PDB file of C-alpha atoms in Angstrom:
ATOM      1  CA  MET U   1       0.000   0.000   0.000  1.00 43.00           C
ATOM      2  CA  ALA U   2       1.226   3.489  -0.801  1.00 53.00           C
ATOM      3  CA  GLY U   3       2.238   5.947   1.902  1.00 60.00           C
ATOM      4  CA  ASN U   4       0.100   8.842   3.023  1.00 80.00           C
ATOM      5  CA  VAL U   5      -2.504   9.872   0.483  1.00 93.00           C
ATOM      6  CA  LEU U   6      -2.875  13.370   1.932  1.00 96.00           C
ATOM      7  CA  PRO U   7      -0.189  16.046   1.997  1.00 97.00           C
ATOM      8  CA  ARG U   8       1.469  16.362   5.399  1.00 97.00           C
ATOM      9  CA  ALA U   9       0.033  19.851   6.026  1.00 96.00           C
ATOM     10  CA  VAL U  10      -3.506  18.589   5.421  1.00 96.00           C
ATOM     11  CA  GLN U  11      -3.037  15.570   7.692  1.00 98.00           C
ATOM     12  CA  ASN U  12      -1.460  17.751  10.395  1.00 98.00           C
ATOM     13  CA  LEU U  13      -4.458  20.101  10.401  1.00 97.00           C
ATOM     14  CA  ILE U  14      -6.896  17.187  10.525  1.00 98.00           C
ATOM     15  CA  ASN U  15      -4.966  15.793  13.498  1.00 98.00           C
ATOM     16  CA  GLU U  16      -5.005  19.158  15.297  1.00 98.00           C
ATOM     17  CA  PHE U  17      -8.745  19.668  14.750  1.00 98.00           C
ATOM     18  CA  ALA U  18      -9.374  16.107  15.983  1.00 99.00           C
ATOM     19  CA  ARG U  19      -7.658  16.979  19.278  1.00 99.00           C
ATOM     20  CA  LEU U  20     -10.367  19.558  20.034  1.00 98.00           C
ATOM     21  CA  PRO U  21     -13.211  18.514  22.358  1.00 97.00           C
ATOM     22  CA  GLY U  22     -16.195  17.156  20.457  1.00 98.00           C
ATOM     23  CA  VAL U  23     -14.344  16.981  17.132  1.00 98.00           C
ATOM     24  CA  GLY U  24     -13.716  13.508  15.790  1.00 98.00           C
ATOM     25  CA  PRO U  25     -11.715  12.478  12.725  1.00 97.00           C
ATOM     26  CA  LYS U  26     -14.654  12.928  10.318  1.00 98.00           C
ATOM     27  CA  SER U  27     -15.491  16.420  11.573  1.00 99.00           C
ATOM     28  CA  ALA U  28     -11.811  17.327  11.562  1.00 99.00           C
ATOM     29  CA  SER U  29     -11.576  16.236   7.935  1.00 98.00           C
ATOM     30  CA  ARG U  30     -14.692  18.228   7.014  1.00 98.00           C
ATOM     31  CA  LEU U  31     -13.308  21.361   8.651  1.00 97.00           C
ATOM     32  CA  THR U  32      -9.951  20.968   6.946  1.00 96.00           C
ATOM     33  CA  PHE U  33     -11.429  20.432   3.499  1.00 95.00           C
ATOM     34  CA  PHE U  34     -13.846  23.328   4.027  1.00 94.00           C
ATOM     35  CA  LEU U  35     -10.853  25.580   4.650  1.00 94.00           C
ATOM     36  CA  LEU U  36      -9.083  24.201   1.586  1.00 92.00           C
ATOM     37  CA  ARG U  37     -12.113  24.800  -0.647  1.00 91.00           C
ATOM     38  CA  SER U  38     -12.580  28.338   0.642  1.00 87.00           C
ATOM     39  CA  ALA U  39      -8.926  29.324   0.305  1.00 64.00           C
ATOM     40  CA  ASP U  40      -9.848  32.052  -2.176  1.00 74.00           C
ATOM     41  CA  ASN U  41     -11.997  33.632   0.556  1.00 73.00           C
ATOM     42  CA  ASN U  42      -9.045  33.729   2.929  1.00 87.00           C
ATOM     43  CA  GLN U  43     -11.056  31.797   5.528  1.00 91.00           C
ATOM     44  CA  ALA U  44      -7.996  29.813   6.614  1.00 91.00           C
ATOM     45  CA  LEU U  45      -5.921  32.972   6.999  1.00 90.00           C
ATOM     46  CA  THR U  46      -8.701  34.661   8.956  1.00 92.00           C
ATOM     47  CA  LEU U  47      -8.913  31.639  11.269  1.00 94.00           C
ATOM     48  CA  ALA U  48      -5.132  31.610  11.699  1.00 94.00           C
ATOM     49  CA  ALA U  49      -5.143  35.330  12.556  1.00 96.00           C
ATOM     50  CA  ALA U  50      -7.949  34.846  15.095  1.00 98.00           C
ATOM     51  CA  LEU U  51      -6.035  31.996  16.748  1.00 97.00           C
ATOM     52  CA  GLN U  52      -2.870  34.072  16.869  1.00 98.00           C
ATOM     53  CA  GLU U  53      -4.760  37.013  18.392  1.00 98.00           C
ATOM     54  CA  LEU U  54      -6.289  34.669  20.979  1.00 98.00           C
ATOM     55  CA  VAL U  55      -2.874  33.374  22.027  1.00 97.00           C
ATOM     56  CA  GLU U  56      -1.187  36.779  22.067  1.00 98.00           C
ATOM     57  CA  ASN U  57      -3.916  38.941  23.632  1.00 98.00           C
ATOM     58  CA  THR U  58      -5.896  36.728  25.996  1.00 97.00           C
ATOM     59  CA  ARG U  59      -4.983  35.839  29.552  1.00 96.00           C
ATOM     60  CA  TYR U  60      -6.608  34.932  32.841  1.00 94.00           C
ATOM     61  CA  CYS U  61      -7.399  37.683  35.332  1.00 94.00           C
ATOM     62  CA  SER U  62      -5.147  37.316  38.382  1.00 94.00           C
ATOM     63  CA  THR U  63      -8.063  38.243  40.655  1.00 90.00           C
ATOM     64  CA  CYS U  64     -10.977  36.118  39.413  1.00 90.00           C
ATOM     65  CA  TYR U  65      -9.374  33.940  36.702  1.00 90.00           C
ATOM     66  CA  ASN U  66     -11.892  35.087  34.104  1.00 93.00           C
ATOM     67  CA  ILE U  67     -10.673  35.274  30.507  1.00 95.00           C
ATOM     68  CA  ALA U  68      -9.546  38.813  29.751  1.00 96.00           C
ATOM     69  CA  GLU U  69      -7.447  41.052  27.548  1.00 97.00           C
ATOM     70  CA  GLN U  70      -6.138  42.998  30.524  1.00 96.00           C
ATOM     71  CA  ASP U  71      -5.254  42.227  34.123  1.00 95.00           C
ATOM     72  CA  PRO U  72      -7.338  42.819  36.145  1.00 95.00           C
ATOM     73  CA  CYS U  73     -10.273  42.043  33.862  1.00 94.00           C
ATOM     74  CA  GLU U  74     -12.976  44.602  33.117  1.00 94.00           C
ATOM     75  CA  LEU U  75     -15.257  43.085  35.747  1.00 92.00           C
ATOM     76  CA  CYS U  76     -12.677  43.282  38.542  1.00 92.00           C
ATOM     77  CA  ALA U  77     -11.542  46.748  37.459  1.00 94.00           C
ATOM     78  CA  ASP U  78     -15.096  48.152  37.467  1.00 93.00           C
ATOM     79  CA  PRO U  79     -15.424  50.479  40.501  1.00 94.00           C
ATOM     80  CA  GLU U  80     -19.228  50.124  40.366  1.00 92.00           C
ATOM     81  CA  ARG U  81     -19.047  46.445  41.314  1.00 90.00           C
ATOM     82  CA  ASP U  82     -19.249  45.200  44.890  1.00 88.00           C
ATOM     83  CA  ASP U  83     -15.879  43.547  45.444  1.00 83.00           C
ATOM     84  CA  HIS U  84     -17.233  41.804  48.546  1.00 87.00           C
ATOM     85  CA  LEU U  85     -19.586  39.634  46.453  1.00 87.00           C
ATOM     86  CA  LEU U  86     -18.319  36.430  44.922  1.00 86.00           C
ATOM     87  CA  CYS U  87     -19.933  34.327  42.205  1.00 88.00           C
ATOM     88  CA  VAL U  88     -18.323  30.920  41.747  1.00 91.00           C
ATOM     89  CA  VAL U  89     -18.623  29.358  38.291  1.00 92.00           C
ATOM     90  CA  GLU U  90     -17.237  26.201  36.746  1.00 92.00           C
ATOM     91  CA  GLU U  91     -16.042  27.672  33.446  1.00 91.00           C
ATOM     92  CA  PRO U  92     -15.254  31.197  32.220  1.00 90.00           C
ATOM     93  CA  LEU U  93     -18.038  30.792  29.638  1.00 91.00           C
ATOM     94  CA  ASP U  94     -20.496  30.672  32.565  1.00 93.00           C
ATOM     95  CA  VAL U  95     -19.506  34.266  33.371  1.00 92.00           C
ATOM     96  CA  VAL U  96     -20.810  35.346  29.958  1.00 91.00           C
ATOM     97  CA  ALA U  97     -24.237  33.822  30.656  1.00 92.00           C
ATOM     98  CA  ILE U  98     -24.426  35.390  34.107  1.00 92.00           C
ATOM     99  CA  GLU U  99     -23.383  38.808  32.807  1.00 90.00           C
ATOM    100  CA  ARG U 100     -25.981  38.652  30.022  1.00 92.00           C
ATOM    101  CA  SER U 101     -28.704  37.820  32.529  1.00 93.00           C
ATOM    102  CA  ARG U 102     -27.743  40.840  34.674  1.00 84.00           C
ATOM    103  CA  ALA U 103     -28.851  38.754  37.652  1.00 78.00           C
ATOM    104  CA  PHE U 104     -25.660  39.062  39.656  1.00 73.00           C
TER     105      PHE U 104
END
């Protein structure tokens, strides 16, 4: 049987997508080939730029460990907030839902 049918770069991207939670080999292949087909739309470059921006400009707040662009995060830096109240969440994404509800 012949070696790899796919170019190394394609197989590498499929492997990386497959490492993401909820993404299996089939979905990883679909995502990769979608990006290949839409290369003229620069979708792959836009995704790469968004990933680079995420890595370079996102951190965890040293006070509450929320995802932020600055430290402390906007929530902890807001003087209007009661810094004696604490809301414990499992994931930073839970903070988004709570903030949208304006219940806390």
